DNA sequence: GGGCGCGCTGG
DNA sequence: CCAGCGCGCCC
């Protein structure tokens, strides 16, 4: 069953509609959790989203794939200058409404359908709710809005979504262009940084020195392992970060993706943490259950330490204390 | 299209 | 309580 969402995004509506995505920070600037940002991770492919901006709903979208960690889009410009550099990126296939809808005109109909908390819209005042970004709504809200727009929900859902791999490729292509166009970096160095995107070259060599097997599955055959970034390659801001073996794990490829989505991660005591968003069936299918049982004590002094922070994980090494991030209990 | 006040959320 | 943040409104 799909879920239904409503996004308030006046500040970035042009970029997000034009680019076919939603982007949000992972937490508020003071580190506080935001349900509206967490919803970016809860959204599934096939979910339906209403786009609200400047008092109008002008687009409806279908979520194309799960969110991934990604840097703040460069073309946001001055909008959201205070947002963190890294956030959640959720690909959306948008459809414009030939008859845009002003929810204020439907306030009486919407009032009983909207949630009491985390509502994107105040039906009494007839205004969008400040603070709300991606908000969960009932199917009936979508049907009411689309009914007024003269558009069937089925027509919106019909159509091909791009695959997760295609979308992530396109996202990474952007980061790669930035590197290849940066002529302040020597050409050989640019090449190595680009190779690191695929877990190849000097990056792989650096990681393999310290990581001899996949820490989740225990697989040690190098042919089956990908050199994966802990801080994703597309989010790295320096060549050092892109090539640093400290910023890597040898993982089997589908585990690599789970890291990218923040669904599995290491705690600083070495335990593997599985996000509640990952279904238990997935955990079993991946063969993670035994790893979970035996996961305590994977790390010894001097090895990489992983910290849980609002269900997102950053890494640090004891030999790089300047990069230390304070542990915050969930 | 950018700045300011307002009201909801979370700490 | 206060801080943060995105809307409505204003220009």
Tab-separated table of N, CA and C in Angstrom, chain A residues 1 5 38 46 59 72 87 130 134 143 150 167 173 175 206 218-219 231 233 235 237 249-250 275 282 295 322 326:
chain	number	residue	atom	x	y	z
A	1	UNK	N	0.850	-1.214	0.000
A	1	UNK	CA	0.000	0.000	0.000
A	1	UNK	C	0.878	1.253	0.000
A	5	UNK	N	1.712	11.806	0.952
A	5	UNK	CA	2.497	12.892	1.553
A	5	UNK	C	2.108	14.239	0.961
A	38	UNK	N	12.592	13.228	8.934
A	38	UNK	CA	12.606	11.759	9.050
A	38	UNK	C	11.696	11.128	8.000
A	46	UNK	N	6.730	4.652	-5.109
A	46	UNK	CA	5.299	4.485	-5.376
A	46	UNK	C	4.415	5.376	-4.519
A	59	UNK	N	1.595	20.746	-8.348
A	59	UNK	CA	2.176	19.502	-8.855
A	59	UNK	C	1.831	18.353	-7.931
A	72	UNK	N	23.690	19.185	-0.358
A	72	UNK	CA	22.672	20.190	-0.693
A	72	UNK	C	22.851	20.623	-2.141
A	87	UNK	N	22.291	16.117	3.329
A	87	UNK	CA	20.909	15.846	3.694
A	87	UNK	C	20.359	14.635	2.976
A	130	UNK	N	3.735	26.530	8.984
A	130	UNK	CA	5.150	26.802	9.098
A	130	UNK	C	5.771	25.626	9.824
A	134	UNK	N	8.010	17.623	4.738
A	134	UNK	CA	7.282	16.474	4.181
A	134	UNK	C	6.366	15.903	5.263
A	143	UNK	N	-7.054	12.504	-2.653
A	143	UNK	CA	-8.212	12.347	-3.538
A	143	UNK	C	-9.022	13.639	-3.620
A	150	UNK	N	-9.281	17.679	-11.186
A	150	UNK	CA	-9.763	16.906	-12.325
A	150	UNK	C	-8.770	15.862	-12.801
A	167	UNK	N	19.082	6.475	-10.888
A	167	UNK	CA	18.942	7.761	-10.215
A	167	UNK	C	20.202	8.120	-9.443
A	173	UNK	N	26.861	11.621	-11.087
A	173	UNK	CA	27.431	12.281	-12.276
A	173	UNK	C	27.679	13.763	-12.003
A	175	UNK	N	28.371	15.203	-9.155
A	175	UNK	CA	29.571	15.356	-8.319
A	175	UNK	C	30.828	15.125	-9.164
A	206	UNK	N	43.839	1.733	-0.626
A	206	UNK	CA	43.933	2.273	0.739
A	206	UNK	C	43.009	1.534	1.695
A	218	UNK	N	31.049	-11.115	6.637
A	218	UNK	CA	32.246	-11.873	6.888
A	218	UNK	C	32.943	-12.368	5.619
A	219	UNK	N	32.367	-12.073	4.457
A	219	UNK	CA	32.949	-12.531	3.199
A	219	UNK	C	34.304	-11.868	2.987
A	231	UNK	N	31.429	8.010	4.605
A	231	UNK	CA	30.814	9.254	4.153
A	231	UNK	C	30.725	9.128	2.641
A	233	UNK	N	30.769	9.077	-1.295
A	233	UNK	CA	31.676	9.752	-2.226
A	233	UNK	C	31.097	11.075	-2.711
A	235	UNK	N	29.258	13.073	-1.243
A	235	UNK	CA	29.181	14.074	-0.169
A	235	UNK	C	30.551	14.547	0.285
A	237	UNK	N	33.975	16.491	0.308
A	237	UNK	CA	34.273	17.829	-0.188
A	237	UNK	C	35.736	18.005	-0.539
A	249	UNK	N	35.041	0.946	3.792
A	249	UNK	CA	34.802	-0.425	4.242
A	249	UNK	C	34.768	-1.303	3.001
A	250	UNK	N	35.197	-2.552	3.170
A	250	UNK	CA	35.001	-3.519	2.096
A	250	UNK	C	33.664	-4.212	2.366
A	275	UNK	N	18.326	-0.093	11.242
A	275	UNK	CA	17.237	0.872	11.384
A	275	UNK	C	15.895	0.167	11.431
A	282	UNK	N	13.982	-8.299	5.379
A	282	UNK	CA	15.190	-7.865	4.671
A	282	UNK	C	16.430	-8.293	5.441
A	295	UNK	N	27.733	-9.498	16.933
A	295	UNK	CA	28.318	-8.248	16.470
A	295	UNK	C	29.093	-7.493	17.531
A	322	UNK	N	40.288	15.244	15.821
A	322	UNK	CA	39.672	16.516	15.404
A	322	UNK	C	38.345	16.289	14.678
A	326	UNK	N	30.360	14.150	18.908
A	326	UNK	CA	29.833	13.711	20.187
A	326	UNK	C	28.704	12.710	20.008
